Coordinates of C-alpha atoms (C1' of nucleotides) in Angstrom, one line a residue:
Chain A
X25 CA 4.9 -84.3 -57.2
X26 CA 8.5 -85.7 -57.2
X27 CA 8.6 -89.4 -57.6
X28 CA 11.5 -91.1 -55.8
X29 CA 12.9 -94.6 -55.9
X30 CA 15.4 -95.9 -53.3
X31 CA 18.1 -98.6 -53.4
X32 CA 19.7 -99.5 -50.1
X33 CA 20.4 -102.8 -48.5
X34 CA 20.0 -101.4 -45.0
X35 CA 16.5 -102.0 -43.8
X36 CA 16.7 -99.3 -41.2
X37 CA 17.6 -96.6 -43.7
X38 CA 14.8 -97.7 -46.0
X39 CA 12.3 -97.6 -43.2
X40 CA 13.3 -94.1 -42.0
X41 CA 13.4 -92.7 -45.5
X42 CA 10.0 -94.2 -46.2
X43 CA 8.7 -92.6 -43.1
X44 CA 10.2 -89.3 -44.1
X45 CA 8.4 -89.1 -47.4
X46 CA 5.1 -90.1 -45.9
X47 CA 5.3 -86.7 -44.2
X48 CA 6.3 -84.7 -47.3
X49 CA 3.5 -83.3 -49.4
X50 CA 5.2 -82.9 -52.8
X51 CA 7.3 -86.1 -52.8
X52 CA 6.5 -89.7 -52.9
X53 CA 8.5 -92.9 -52.6
X54 CA 7.3 -95.0 -55.4
X55 CA 9.5 -98.0 -54.7
X56 CA 12.4 -99.2 -52.7
X57 CA 14.7 -102.2 -53.1
X58 CA 17.4 -103.8 -51.0
X59 CA 19.6 -104.6 -54.0
X60 CA 20.2 -103.4 -57.6
X61 CA 19.6 -106.5 -59.5
X62 CA 17.9 -105.5 -62.8
X63 CA 18.2 -101.9 -61.8
X64 CA 17.6 -100.7 -65.3
X65 CA 14.3 -102.6 -65.5
X66 CA 13.2 -101.5 -62.1
X67 CA 13.9 -97.8 -62.8
X68 CA 12.2 -98.0 -66.2
X69 CA 9.1 -99.5 -64.6
X70 CA 8.9 -97.0 -61.7
X71 CA 10.0 -94.0 -63.9
X72 CA 11.0 -91.9 -60.9
X73 CA 12.2 -88.2 -60.9
X74 CA 15.0 -88.9 -58.5
X75 CA 16.9 -92.0 -57.6
X76 CA 18.4 -92.5 -54.1
X77 CA 21.3 -95.0 -54.2
X78 CA 23.4 -96.5 -51.5
X79 CA 27.0 -96.2 -52.7
X80 CA 28.1 -99.5 -51.4
X81 CA 25.8 -102.5 -51.5
X82 CA 26.7 -106.1 -51.3
X83 CA 26.7 -107.7 -54.7
X84 CA 26.4 -105.0 -57.3
X85 CA 27.5 -101.7 -55.9
X86 CA 25.5 -98.5 -56.3
X87 CA 28.4 -97.1 -58.4
X88 CA 28.0 -99.9 -60.9
X89 CA 24.3 -99.5 -60.9
X90 CA 24.7 -95.8 -61.9
X91 CA 27.0 -96.9 -64.6
X92 CA 24.5 -99.3 -66.0
X93 CA 21.7 -96.7 -65.9
X94 CA 23.8 -94.1 -67.7
X95 CA 25.0 -96.7 -70.3
X96 CA 21.3 -97.2 -71.1
X97 CA 20.9 -93.4 -71.5
X98 CA 18.8 -93.1 -68.4
X99 CA 19.7 -89.7 -67.2
X100 CA 17.4 -89.5 -64.1
X101 CA 19.3 -87.7 -61.4
X102 CA 20.9 -90.0 -58.8
X103 CA 21.8 -89.0 -55.2
X104 CA 24.4 -91.3 -53.7
X105 CA 24.1 -92.1 -50.1
X106 CA 27.5 -92.4 -48.6
X107 CA 28.0 -94.3 -45.4
X108 CA 31.1 -92.2 -44.6
X109 CA 32.9 -89.8 -46.8
X110 CA 35.0 -92.2 -48.8
X111 CA 36.7 -90.0 -51.4
X112 CA 37.6 -92.7 -53.9
X113 CA 34.1 -94.1 -54.0
X114 CA 32.7 -90.6 -54.5
X115 CA 35.1 -90.0 -57.4
X116 CA 34.1 -93.3 -58.9
X117 CA 30.4 -92.2 -58.6
X118 CA 31.1 -88.9 -60.1
X119 CA 32.7 -90.5 -63.1
X120 CA 29.9 -93.0 -63.3
X121 CA 27.5 -90.1 -63.6
X122 CA 25.8 -89.6 -60.3
X123 CA 24.6 -86.2 -59.4
X124 CA 24.5 -85.7 -55.6
X125 CA 26.5 -87.0 -52.7
X126 CA 25.2 -86.9 -49.1
X127 CA 25.9 -88.7 -45.9
X128 CA 23.4 -91.2 -44.7
X129 CA 23.8 -89.6 -41.3
X130 CA 22.6 -86.3 -42.7
X131 CA 19.4 -85.4 -41.1
X132 CA 16.4 -86.0 -43.2
X133 CA 15.3 -82.4 -43.7
X134 CA 18.5 -81.9 -45.7
X135 CA 17.7 -84.8 -47.8
X136 CA 14.5 -83.1 -48.9
X137 CA 16.4 -80.0 -50.0
X138 CA 19.0 -82.2 -51.8
X139 CA 16.3 -83.9 -53.8
X140 CA 14.9 -80.6 -54.9
X141 CA 18.5 -79.5 -55.8
X142 CA 19.1 -82.5 -58.1
X143 CA 15.7 -82.2 -59.5
X144 CA 16.7 -78.7 -60.6
X145 CA 19.9 -79.8 -62.2
X146 CA 22.2 -79.1 -59.3
X147 CA 24.8 -81.4 -57.6
X148 CA 24.3 -81.1 -53.9
X149 CA 27.1 -82.4 -51.8
X150 CA 28.4 -81.9 -48.3
X151 CA 31.2 -79.3 -48.0
X152 CA 33.7 -81.9 -46.9
X153 CA 33.1 -84.0 -50.0
X154 CA 33.2 -80.8 -52.2
X155 CA 36.5 -80.0 -50.6
X156 CA 37.9 -83.4 -51.6
X157 CA 36.6 -83.0 -55.1
X158 CA 38.2 -79.6 -55.4
X159 CA 41.5 -80.8 -54.1
X160 CA 41.7 -83.4 -56.8
X161 CA 40.4 -80.9 -59.4
X162 CA 43.2 -78.5 -58.5
X163 CA 45.7 -81.3 -58.8
X164 CA 44.5 -82.0 -62.3
X165 CA 44.5 -78.4 -63.3
X166 CA 47.8 -77.3 -61.8
X167 CA 50.1 -76.5 -64.7
X168 CA 53.7 -77.0 -63.8
X169 CA 56.1 -75.4 -66.2
X170 CA 58.6 -77.9 -67.7
X171 CA 61.2 -75.3 -66.9
X172 CA 61.4 -76.6 -63.4
X173 CA 61.2 -80.2 -64.2
X174 CA 63.8 -80.2 -67.0
X175 CA 66.0 -77.4 -66.0
X176 CA 65.2 -75.4 -69.0
X177 CA 66.6 -71.9 -69.1
X178 CA 64.3 -68.9 -69.4
X179 CA 64.9 -68.5 -73.1
X180 CA 64.5 -72.2 -73.7
X181 CA 61.2 -72.2 -71.9
X182 CA 60.0 -69.3 -74.0
X183 CA 60.9 -71.1 -77.1
X184 CA 59.2 -74.3 -75.9
X185 CA 56.0 -72.4 -75.1
X186 CA 55.9 -71.0 -78.6
X187 CA 56.5 -74.5 -80.1
X188 CA 53.6 -75.7 -78.0
X189 CA 51.5 -73.0 -79.6
X190 CA 52.4 -74.5 -83.0
X191 CA 54.8 -71.8 -84.1
X192 CA 57.6 -72.6 -86.6
X193 CA 61.3 -71.8 -86.0
X194 CA 60.9 -68.8 -88.3
X195 CA 57.9 -67.4 -86.5
X196 CA 59.7 -67.9 -83.1
X197 CA 62.7 -66.1 -84.4
X198 CA 60.6 -63.1 -85.4
X199 CA 58.6 -63.1 -82.2
X200 CA 61.7 -63.2 -80.0
X201 CA 63.8 -61.0 -82.3
X202 CA 66.6 -63.5 -82.7
X203 CA 67.9 -65.4 -85.7
X204 CA 66.6 -68.6 -87.1
X205 CA 69.8 -70.3 -86.2
X206 CA 69.5 -69.2 -82.5
X207 CA 66.1 -70.8 -82.3
X208 CA 67.6 -73.9 -83.8
X209 CA 70.2 -73.9 -81.1
X210 CA 67.6 -73.5 -78.3
X211 CA 65.5 -76.3 -79.8
X212 CA 68.5 -78.6 -79.9
X213 CA 69.2 -78.1 -76.2
X214 CA 65.5 -78.4 -75.3
X215 CA 65.3 -81.7 -77.1
X216 CA 68.4 -82.9 -75.3
X217 CA 66.9 -81.9 -71.9
X218 CA 63.5 -83.3 -72.6
X219 CA 65.0 -86.4 -74.1
X220 CA 63.0 -86.1 -77.3
X221 CA 63.7 -85.5 -81.0
X222 CA 60.8 -83.8 -82.5
X223 CA 58.4 -80.9 -81.9
X224 CA 55.5 -83.2 -81.5
X225 CA 57.2 -85.2 -78.8
X226 CA 58.3 -82.1 -77.0
X227 CA 54.8 -80.6 -77.2
X228 CA 53.2 -83.9 -76.1
X229 CA 55.6 -84.2 -73.2
X230 CA 55.1 -80.5 -72.2
X231 CA 51.3 -80.7 -72.3
X232 CA 51.1 -84.1 -70.7
X233 CA 53.1 -82.7 -67.8
X234 CA 51.0 -79.6 -67.6
X235 CA 47.8 -81.6 -67.6
X236 CA 48.6 -84.7 -65.6
X237 CA 51.8 -83.8 -63.7
X238 CA 53.4 -86.7 -65.4
X239 CA 54.7 -87.8 -68.8
X240 CA 54.2 -91.5 -68.4
Chain B
X16 CA 34.7 -66.3 -32.1
X17 CA 35.3 -66.4 -35.9
X18 CA 37.1 -63.3 -37.3
X19 CA 36.0 -62.3 -40.8
X20 CA 37.4 -59.9 -43.3
X21 CA 35.5 -58.7 -46.4
X22 CA 36.6 -57.5 -49.8
X23 CA 33.8 -56.2 -52.0
X24 CA 33.6 -53.1 -54.1
X25 CA 29.8 -52.9 -53.8
X26 CA 28.9 -50.7 -50.8
X27 CA 25.5 -52.3 -50.5
X28 CA 26.8 -55.7 -50.0
X29 CA 29.4 -54.5 -47.5
X30 CA 26.7 -52.8 -45.5
X31 CA 24.3 -55.7 -45.5
X32 CA 27.1 -58.2 -44.5
X33 CA 28.3 -55.8 -41.8
X34 CA 24.7 -55.7 -40.5
X35 CA 24.5 -59.4 -40.6
X36 CA 27.5 -60.1 -38.4
X37 CA 26.4 -57.5 -35.9
X38 CA 23.6 -59.9 -35.1
X39 CA 25.7 -63.1 -34.9
X40 CA 27.2 -63.9 -31.6
X41 CA 30.2 -66.0 -32.5
X42 CA 31.3 -64.1 -35.6
X43 CA 32.8 -60.7 -36.0
X44 CA 33.6 -58.6 -39.1
X45 CA 37.1 -57.3 -38.3
X46 CA 37.6 -55.3 -41.5
X47 CA 36.1 -54.6 -44.9
X48 CA 37.6 -53.1 -48.0
X49 CA 36.3 -51.9 -51.3
X50 CA 39.4 -53.1 -53.2
X51 CA 42.2 -55.6 -52.9
X52 CA 45.2 -53.3 -53.1
X53 CA 47.8 -54.7 -50.7
X54 CA 45.5 -57.6 -49.9
X55 CA 48.4 -59.5 -48.4
X56 CA 49.3 -56.8 -45.9
X57 CA 45.7 -56.2 -45.0
X58 CA 45.0 -59.8 -44.4
X59 CA 48.2 -60.2 -42.3
X60 CA 47.3 -57.2 -40.2
X61 CA 43.7 -58.3 -39.6
X62 CA 44.6 -62.0 -39.3
X63 CA 41.1 -63.3 -39.9
X64 CA 39.8 -66.8 -39.7
X65 CA 37.8 -66.5 -42.9
X66 CA 38.0 -64.2 -45.9
X67 CA 35.0 -63.1 -48.0
X68 CA 36.0 -62.1 -51.4
X69 CA 34.0 -60.6 -54.3
X70 CA 35.1 -62.6 -57.3
X71 CA 35.0 -59.7 -59.7
X72 CA 36.2 -56.3 -58.6
X73 CA 37.4 -53.4 -60.7
X74 CA 41.2 -53.2 -60.8
X75 CA 42.6 -56.3 -59.2
X76 CA 40.0 -59.1 -59.2
X77 CA 39.2 -61.3 -56.3
X78 CA 40.7 -64.2 -58.2
X79 CA 44.0 -62.5 -58.5
X80 CA 43.9 -61.6 -54.8
X81 CA 43.5 -65.2 -53.8
X82 CA 46.4 -66.1 -56.0
X83 CA 48.5 -63.5 -54.2
X84 CA 47.5 -64.7 -50.8
X85 CA 48.3 -68.3 -51.7
X86 CA 51.6 -67.4 -53.2
X87 CA 52.6 -65.9 -49.9
X88 CA 51.5 -69.2 -48.2
X89 CA 48.6 -67.6 -46.5
X90 CA 46.1 -70.4 -46.3
X91 CA 43.2 -68.8 -44.6
X92 CA 40.0 -70.1 -46.1
X93 CA 38.4 -67.8 -48.7
X94 CA 34.8 -67.8 -49.7
X95 CA 34.2 -66.3 -53.2
X96 CA 31.1 -64.2 -53.6
X97 CA 29.9 -64.7 -57.1
X98 CA 27.5 -62.2 -58.7
X99 CA 26.1 -64.8 -60.9
X100 CA 27.2 -68.3 -61.6
X101 CA 30.0 -67.7 -64.0
X102 CA 31.6 -71.1 -64.5
X103 CA 34.9 -69.9 -65.8
X104 CA 35.5 -67.5 -63.0
X105 CA 34.7 -70.1 -60.5
X106 CA 37.1 -72.5 -62.1
X107 CA 39.8 -69.8 -62.1
X108 CA 39.1 -69.3 -58.4
X109 CA 39.3 -72.9 -57.6
X110 CA 42.7 -73.1 -59.3
X111 CA 43.8 -70.0 -57.5
X112 CA 43.0 -71.8 -54.2
X113 CA 39.7 -70.4 -53.0
X114 CA 37.6 -72.6 -50.8
X115 CA 33.9 -71.8 -51.1
X116 CA 31.6 -70.4 -53.8
X117 CA 28.3 -68.8 -53.0
X118 CA 26.0 -66.4 -54.7
X119 CA 25.8 -62.9 -53.5
X120 CA 22.0 -63.3 -53.8
X121 CA 22.1 -66.2 -51.3
X122 CA 20.3 -65.3 -48.2
X123 CA 22.5 -64.3 -45.3
X124 CA 21.5 -67.2 -43.1
X125 CA 23.2 -69.5 -45.6
X126 CA 26.3 -67.3 -45.5
X127 CA 26.7 -68.0 -41.8
X128 CA 26.5 -71.8 -42.4
X129 CA 29.0 -71.5 -45.2
X130 CA 31.5 -69.7 -43.0
X131 CA 31.3 -72.4 -40.5
X132 CA 31.8 -74.9 -43.3
X133 CA 35.0 -73.5 -44.6
X134 CA 36.2 -72.9 -41.1
X135 CA 35.9 -76.6 -40.6
X136 CA 37.8 -77.4 -43.8
X137 CA 34.9 -77.8 -46.1
X138 CA 34.2 -76.3 -49.5
X139 CA 30.6 -75.1 -49.5
X140 CA 29.1 -74.3 -52.9
X141 CA 25.7 -74.0 -54.4
X142 CA 24.5 -77.2 -56.1
X143 CA 24.5 -75.5 -59.5
X144 CA 28.1 -74.5 -59.2
X145 CA 28.9 -78.0 -57.9
X146 CA 27.2 -79.4 -60.9
X147 CA 29.4 -77.4 -63.3
X148 CA 32.5 -78.4 -61.4
X149 CA 31.6 -82.0 -61.6
X150 CA 30.8 -81.8 -65.3
X151 CA 34.3 -80.5 -66.0
X152 CA 35.7 -83.0 -63.6
X153 CA 34.2 -85.9 -65.5
X154 CA 35.4 -84.4 -68.7
X155 CA 38.9 -84.3 -67.3
X156 CA 38.7 -87.9 -66.3
X157 CA 37.1 -89.1 -69.5
X158 CA 39.6 -87.8 -72.0
X159 CA 37.4 -87.4 -75.0
X160 CA 38.8 -88.2 -78.4
X161 CA 38.8 -85.4 -80.9
X162 CA 37.2 -87.8 -83.3
X163 CA 33.8 -86.7 -82.2
X164 CA 34.5 -83.0 -82.1
X165 CA 36.1 -82.7 -85.5
X166 CA 34.4 -85.4 -87.4
X167 CA 37.6 -87.3 -87.8
X168 CA 37.3 -90.8 -89.3
X169 CA 38.5 -93.8 -87.4
X170 CA 41.8 -94.0 -89.3
X171 CA 42.4 -90.3 -89.1
X172 CA 41.9 -90.4 -85.3
X173 CA 44.4 -93.3 -85.1
X174 CA 46.9 -91.3 -87.1
X175 CA 46.3 -88.3 -84.9
X176 CA 46.8 -90.3 -81.7
X177 CA 50.2 -91.5 -83.0
X178 CA 51.2 -87.9 -84.0
X179 CA 50.3 -86.9 -80.4
X180 CA 52.7 -89.6 -79.2
X181 CA 55.4 -88.0 -81.3
X182 CA 55.7 -90.5 -84.1
X183 CA 56.9 -89.6 -87.5
X184 CA 55.0 -90.3 -90.7
X185 CA 57.4 -93.2 -91.4
X186 CA 56.8 -94.7 -87.9
X187 CA 53.0 -94.3 -88.3
X188 CA 53.1 -96.0 -91.7
X189 CA 54.9 -99.0 -90.2
X190 CA 52.7 -99.2 -87.2
X191 CA 49.5 -99.1 -89.2
X192 CA 50.9 -101.1 -92.1
X193 CA 50.1 -98.5 -94.7
X194 CA 52.3 -96.6 -97.0
X195 CA 54.0 -93.3 -96.1
X196 CA 51.9 -91.5 -98.7
X197 CA 48.7 -92.7 -97.1
X198 CA 49.8 -91.3 -93.8
X199 CA 50.5 -88.1 -95.7
X200 CA 47.0 -88.1 -97.0
X201 CA 45.4 -88.7 -93.6
X202 CA 47.5 -86.0 -92.1
X203 CA 46.4 -83.5 -94.8
X204 CA 42.8 -84.2 -94.0
X205 CA 43.3 -84.1 -90.3
X206 CA 44.9 -80.6 -90.6
X207 CA 42.0 -79.5 -92.7
X208 CA 39.5 -80.7 -90.2
X209 CA 41.4 -79.3 -87.2
X210 CA 42.1 -76.1 -89.0
X211 CA 45.9 -76.3 -88.4
X212 CA 49.0 -76.7 -90.5
X213 CA 51.6 -78.4 -88.4
X214 CA 51.9 -81.4 -86.1
X215 CA 52.6 -79.2 -83.1
X216 CA 49.4 -77.3 -83.6
X217 CA 47.5 -80.5 -84.1
X218 CA 49.0 -82.0 -81.0
X219 CA 48.4 -78.9 -79.0
X220 CA 44.8 -78.7 -80.1
X221 CA 44.2 -82.3 -79.4
X222 CA 45.7 -82.3 -75.9
X223 CA 44.0 -79.0 -75.0
X224 CA 40.7 -80.4 -76.0
X225 CA 41.3 -83.6 -74.1
X226 CA 42.1 -81.6 -71.0
X227 CA 40.0 -78.5 -71.0
X228 CA 37.2 -79.6 -73.2
X229 CA 38.0 -76.5 -75.3
X230 CA 40.7 -75.4 -77.6
X231 CA 40.4 -71.6 -77.0
Chain C
dA6 C1' 88.9 -62.7 -61.3
dA7 C1' 87.8 -67.0 -63.0
dA8 C1' 84.8 -70.6 -64.1
dT9 C1' 80.4 -71.8 -65.6
dA10 C1' 76.1 -71.3 -67.8
dA11 C1' 73.2 -68.8 -71.0
dT12 C1' 72.4 -66.6 -75.2
dT13 C1' 73.6 -65.6 -79.5
dC14 C1' 74.9 -66.8 -84.5
dA15 C1' 76.7 -69.5 -88.7
dC16 C1' 77.5 -73.3 -92.2
dC17 C1' 76.5 -77.8 -93.8
dA18 C1' 74.0 -82.0 -95.0
dT19 C1' 70.2 -85.0 -94.4
dA20 C1' 65.7 -86.0 -93.2
dA21 C1' 60.9 -84.9 -92.5
dT22 C1' 57.0 -82.3 -93.3
dT23 C1' 53.6 -79.7 -96.0
dG24 C1' 50.7 -78.7 -100.0
dG25 C1' 49.0 -79.6 -104.6
dT26 C1' 46.8 -82.8 -107.8
dG27 C1' 45.0 -87.0 -109.1
dA28 C1' 43.4 -91.7 -108.8
dT29 C1' 41.8 -96.5 -107.3
dT30 C1' 39.6 -99.5 -104.1
dT31 C1' 36.8 -100.6 -100.1
dC32 C1' 33.0 -99.5 -97.0
dT33 C1' 28.5 -97.9 -95.8
dG34 C1' 23.9 -96.4 -95.9
dT35 C1' 19.8 -96.1 -98.7
Chain D
dA18 C1' 22.7 -101.2 -107.1
dC19 C1' 24.1 -96.7 -106.4
dA20 C1' 26.0 -92.4 -104.2
dG21 C1' 29.0 -90.8 -101.1
dA22 C1' 32.4 -91.2 -97.7
dA23 C1' 36.6 -93.5 -96.2
dA24 C1' 40.9 -95.5 -97.1
dT25 C1' 44.5 -96.4 -100.0
dC26 C1' 48.6 -95.0 -102.9
dA27 C1' 51.7 -92.0 -106.0
dC28 C1' 54.4 -88.0 -107.9
dC29 C1' 56.2 -83.4 -107.5
dA30 C1' 58.0 -79.2 -105.4
dA31 C1' 58.9 -76.2 -101.7
dT32 C1' 59.5 -75.5 -97.0
dT33 C1' 60.9 -76.8 -92.5
dA34 C1' 63.1 -79.4 -89.1
dT35 C1' 67.0 -82.1 -87.3
dG36 C1' 71.8 -83.0 -86.1
dG37 C1' 76.7 -82.0 -86.2
dT38 C1' 80.3 -78.7 -85.3
dG39 C1' 82.2 -74.5 -83.9
dA40 C1' 82.4 -70.1 -81.8
dA41 C1' 81.6 -65.2 -79.8
dT42 C1' 79.3 -62.5 -76.4
dT43 C1' 76.8 -61.7 -72.2
dA44 C1' 75.2 -63.2 -67.3
dT45 C1' 75.7 -65.6 -63.2
dT46 C1' 78.0 -67.7 -59.7
dT47 C1' 81.9 -68.9 -56.9

DNA sequence: AAATAATTCACCATAATTGGTGATTTCTGT
DNA sequence: ACAGAAATCACCAATTATGGTGAATTATTT
């Protein structure tokens, strides 16, 4: 038997969800609230297996509620009910520690499946939401080479990549089969182009760019 | 009518998927291949609406195939067929630009739904895969300090953060109001704990960890 | 063919980092 | 109160990095 608690300030939603669970054998709605005042206490008292949470309530939002639960080390899975697919709110929920993201408009049969999913450690979400998450994920991962951004030559880029790996001038010289002084030359020009004056700055700038697409 | 092309080196899978589409009215399997040689040409010729791609084939992998398609600006949605839920391969696929991620073991009815999903711009994935993506997503946003991972003390972490910013020992000493030699001491212990022996390595390790959640 | 950029190398001097050893004081948990 | 960790500082020696200047050779582009 999966115990469920619901937070949603829309009475209609609450009613229809209540109705739903009355027809499901292995799930039970143990409590439902129209706001998230004292959410931590309420959840502790009800001790549910899954929490359904409206993403956007008047007063304290569902996002903030999740944050509060997680900050108290309450790791009960939370499914966010999104009124429409608001990407920013979903991302905020993800960072707050919510588990699943579904549309209120989703039909109720799906909701039952989603509850089983989070109960099994999954993160159910609609494909459109997933697409948005992936788009942002890819943006974060995309690793632009500084070559393009700073007009580094091929060789300069090679040297920079080795500096990033923590190699010394001497090691780079060996690896590229050029003299120490040539490495020195390349590094000088790299520093000029990157507007830095130490390896650490160069590495930092390179990796920051690679990771976040910006150096600021 | 949704035109579908399949790449999978497992003959059984190919057969069962072929069988599936013969029973679906509005979908048609226009071609299927057991490898991804000349994937770009094959896709251009078949001009499908959706591509089904085994994530891990002998020779050129499905991941590489997606990369090649995307590099030629072919943006036809791709659903990756994952043998088991290998997180790293899924992440690689995401970065390569694939759209959906489903288990080969998923029953075929689901596959039909997933094809409709990607065809509508969504990114269908199993809840478990979604969970893993979200976990990594949160890690990216949360930028963990290496303090926890390497047992750095408070002061050591401060020093490391300044090294990451490209500061010299002297600058760090000024900023923290301690002597140059103290900075030197901290750096020594940091190197020992991070198992490195230069700033660039330390910076690299720190930023890699911050971003990927791993240093390998 | 000429101009420009890229790659290569060298010498010099100064500054910064790295590693070793040792030691004192302050903080923290028991 | 005591043990152990954290933070502080110092001296020494060797290595490495940085910045300046200059220059030759090879590619690339116009």
